[in-house]
Every structure is written in structure tokens, then in C-alpha cells.
Amino acid sequence: MTAIQVKKYKTIKDENGNKIQVIKTKEEWNKETCNGTKTWYFYDRYKINEKVKQYCSGVFVLKREAEEHNRLFLNNPIEYIKKYSKRAKIKVNEVIETKLDKTLNEWFDDFINFELNHNKESTSYGHKKIWNKHFKQEYGNLLPNQINLVTTQEIHDFINTKINPRTNDFYTTSSKNTFHSTLADFFNFLYRKGKIEINYAKVIGSFKKTNVNKNAKSKIKYQTLEEYQQFMEVVDNDFWYTFFNFTFWHGPRKGEQRALKIKDIDLVHNSIHFHSTFSRNKNGGETIGSIKNGKERTTYLAEQSKPYIERLINFYKQMDGFSEEWFLFGGPYNTYKNRIEDKLKYYYDKLEEKYTNKKINRLTHHEFGRHSHASFLLNIGCDKEDIYFIIAQRLGDTEEVIRNTYAKPYESLNNDKSKLLLSEKNIKEKLKIK
């Protein structure tokens, strides 16, 4: 807290535009200091509606009087201004009346800070990325009291008309529902803060698939064992052969596979411990965090992969500074996710060169491993009552997700079984009809 004394000079510009100091006139001095009786004042800053303002007090007789008023000001700037300053009081009241609340953009910043304390960084990063790209410019300057069912429906209609620059087409229903999820989570935050009456995004509901492809058969993309073996024929690098072999026979998520460390592999008991994953942090970079859904798991190391994993680890052991803290796929460095997709493209190109007359089923890492592994297990174990439980435990998912996602590839197989059960011969045998 600093008291300032009124200066006897002022700064003006001369005829050349240069700033110079001149002595104040007697009239000016008397007006500013009440005929020289009050020469002390204070100058400080305060914040109102998230904006910093400047305040210059009136004049006081004593220095300690100015300091005491400065203390009162710092304790509650708005109340001080309302009580002691007629001119500033009018401005303060105008600002308060003009802006009763923060904008959605400002509230969204609070929402992200809340998310960072309660969810994974990758979740808050995803919300922030979606908001900045799809909502910030068009709706970020609205106030919470302007949000209602009509406004929320307008937002949905706006998303329906947006074009995905990557495909030059409308966003898929899945993508639009990802945007909707961000909106619903944010509105839920506003509802808990008492800023909106209900979560209007939940009332409107998620986006529904159009009837354009109503009759089209929805299929996940995966590969058969034969397609996998053909792919591996063109993989001419030991590291990538081990990598893609592991991907197919274990079905990990990309972040999980990249985060695996040598210490997570137990070659004696043939097990793998999945407990971490790579994900986005709040700045858009990468960090290693807990696994999706918190479902840590220890799974069986497939015998189809063990020799290659063992050989890779032995290779690392010959390197200087070897540590079991090294990444399984990368050693002292992690394997970047973009490099994985680039290698898939590279080997699919080679596969097309080898099989010129055959249509190649190009897959992402997720489809190459997770989809294909689950579908393969479902195919060979479909007669087991607990097959969905087995796959869910191996992949760190729920039985519901496994049923809804991976049942369709083998509908024809299930239909064949139904046909066999309903065959006249089988019915006669069961009912002992001659």
C-alpha cells in the first residue's frame, strides 16, 4: 500500500510534439489540492467481471490517511468505490448491469480446470479441442441464461451441417455424438453450478443415424487369420514383425501397446501386465497415465508371440544401459503412434504389389489387432458359454461391449448352428420321433 504525493509539475507536449515538464499554475495546484491542504492520494488496480481496471483516489490531508483508505480499497474495491467515489461508482454500476455473468467461453475454462482435477488429462484435452473447433466461435459469447432447448437444438442443427475437411463430407454420426458428449458434460457442469435449469443437451439427446444407410449391413473391419498371415509375409523387419505379431495375438489398444515396458512381461509364467497407456495431456502432448476405464489386467502371453518377444528382449540386453524400465517396443524410446500407422501403410502397399489381383483389406492398428483378435477368439470359441467374458477379460472391456461390437462378423456362423439345431433330423433325434 503506497501513498503518493501530488506533484507540482505536469507533463505537456511542446510545439514539436516532445514531452516536457512544466510547473502547474497556482489555479491548477489549488484545484487539485484544495488550496494546498490535501496533497496525498493512492493509485491501485482492481478486477471486475474478470477485467482489470485502474482506480485513482481523491486527495487526503495526511499520508497515513491515504494509506488507510488504500487498505480499505484493497479489502473490497467495489464496495469502496460505491461508498467513496461518485464518478467511479457510476462506471462500476454500468459494468455490473451490462454483464451479469461470464460467457460460455469463460465458463468453459472453469469446466476444463474442474476436469483436470477429476478426470484424465486426455479427457479434458479432448473436450477443449472439440469446444475450440466446433463451439467456441459460434456460441462461446453467449451467456448461460441464453441457453435453452431452442438454443441447444440450433447448436445440434449447426453441427449437422458442418463439413469434415478431411473427408469433404458431413461428419459421421459417431463424430457428432462425440461433439454432443462434450456439450452434455459442459452443460452438466453449468447445471451443477446453478447456471442453467436443466441439462438441455441431454434433453435433446444424441444424434441418430439417418435412414440413408438403413438397409446397409453394419460391419466392423477386421482380418481373418489367413489375411494376417499374408500380411506378415511382406514384413521384412524383425522389430516390426514382432510388433504386429503381438498386436494380432493380443489385441491391445495402441496406447497400451506403446506403454508396455519390459518389466511388464513375465516369460516364466507367460503373462503380460497391462496397466498404463499413452494419452493426450492438457497441452496436446503425450503422457503415460492409467489404462482406459481403469481396467488393469494380466493376460496370457500367446505362444505365437513368445519366441519373438524373448528374442527382442535379449537384443535389448546387449545394449548399453539396459533397464527393464525400457519400453518393450522401442527400448529407451517409445514408438510414436504415427510411425505405427505409417508402417501399416508401407506394408499394405507391399502386399498390394505382391497380390496384384486381390483386394487388400487395409486396417488401422485398432482394427488389425483389437477387432481382429476379438473376432478370431469369438470364431474359435463360439461354442463356449463364457466366451464373451473370456474376451472381455483379455481385452479389458465389458461383456456388453464385446457382444455389441464383435458379434456381427459371425452371424453367418451362428445362423449355421441355428440351422443345424432346427434341422428335421436333429429334432427327430431329440424328440425320439421315428
Coordinates of C-alpha atoms in Angstrom, one line a residue, residues 19 26 34 38 51 55 83 93 134 165 173 223 283 304 314 317 324 327 352 367 405 416-417:
K19 CA 7.0 15.7 -23.8
K26 CA -1.5 28.4 -9.0
C34 CA -8.0 22.1 -2.1
K38 CA -4.8 17.9 0.6
K51 CA -11.3 -7.5 -16.3
Y55 CA -8.6 3.5 -9.8
K83 CA -19.0 4.5 -1.0
N93 CA -22.7 0.1 -11.7
H134 CA -16.8 -26.6 -33.1
P165 CA -12.4 -31.0 -44.0
T173 CA -23.0 -39.9 -36.5
Q223 CA -8.9 -59.6 -40.7
N283 CA -1.3 -29.1 -23.7
Q304 CA 2.5 -67.5 -31.1
N314 CA 17.6 -60.5 -25.5
K317 CA 20.0 -56.8 -23.1
E324 CA 13.6 -53.3 -17.5
F327 CA 9.7 -49.8 -23.4
E352 CA -0.8 -55.0 -53.0
E367 CA -8.7 -53.0 -36.5
T405 CA -19.1 -54.9 -31.2
D416 CA -25.5 -72.2 -39.5
K417 CA -25.7 -73.5 -35.9

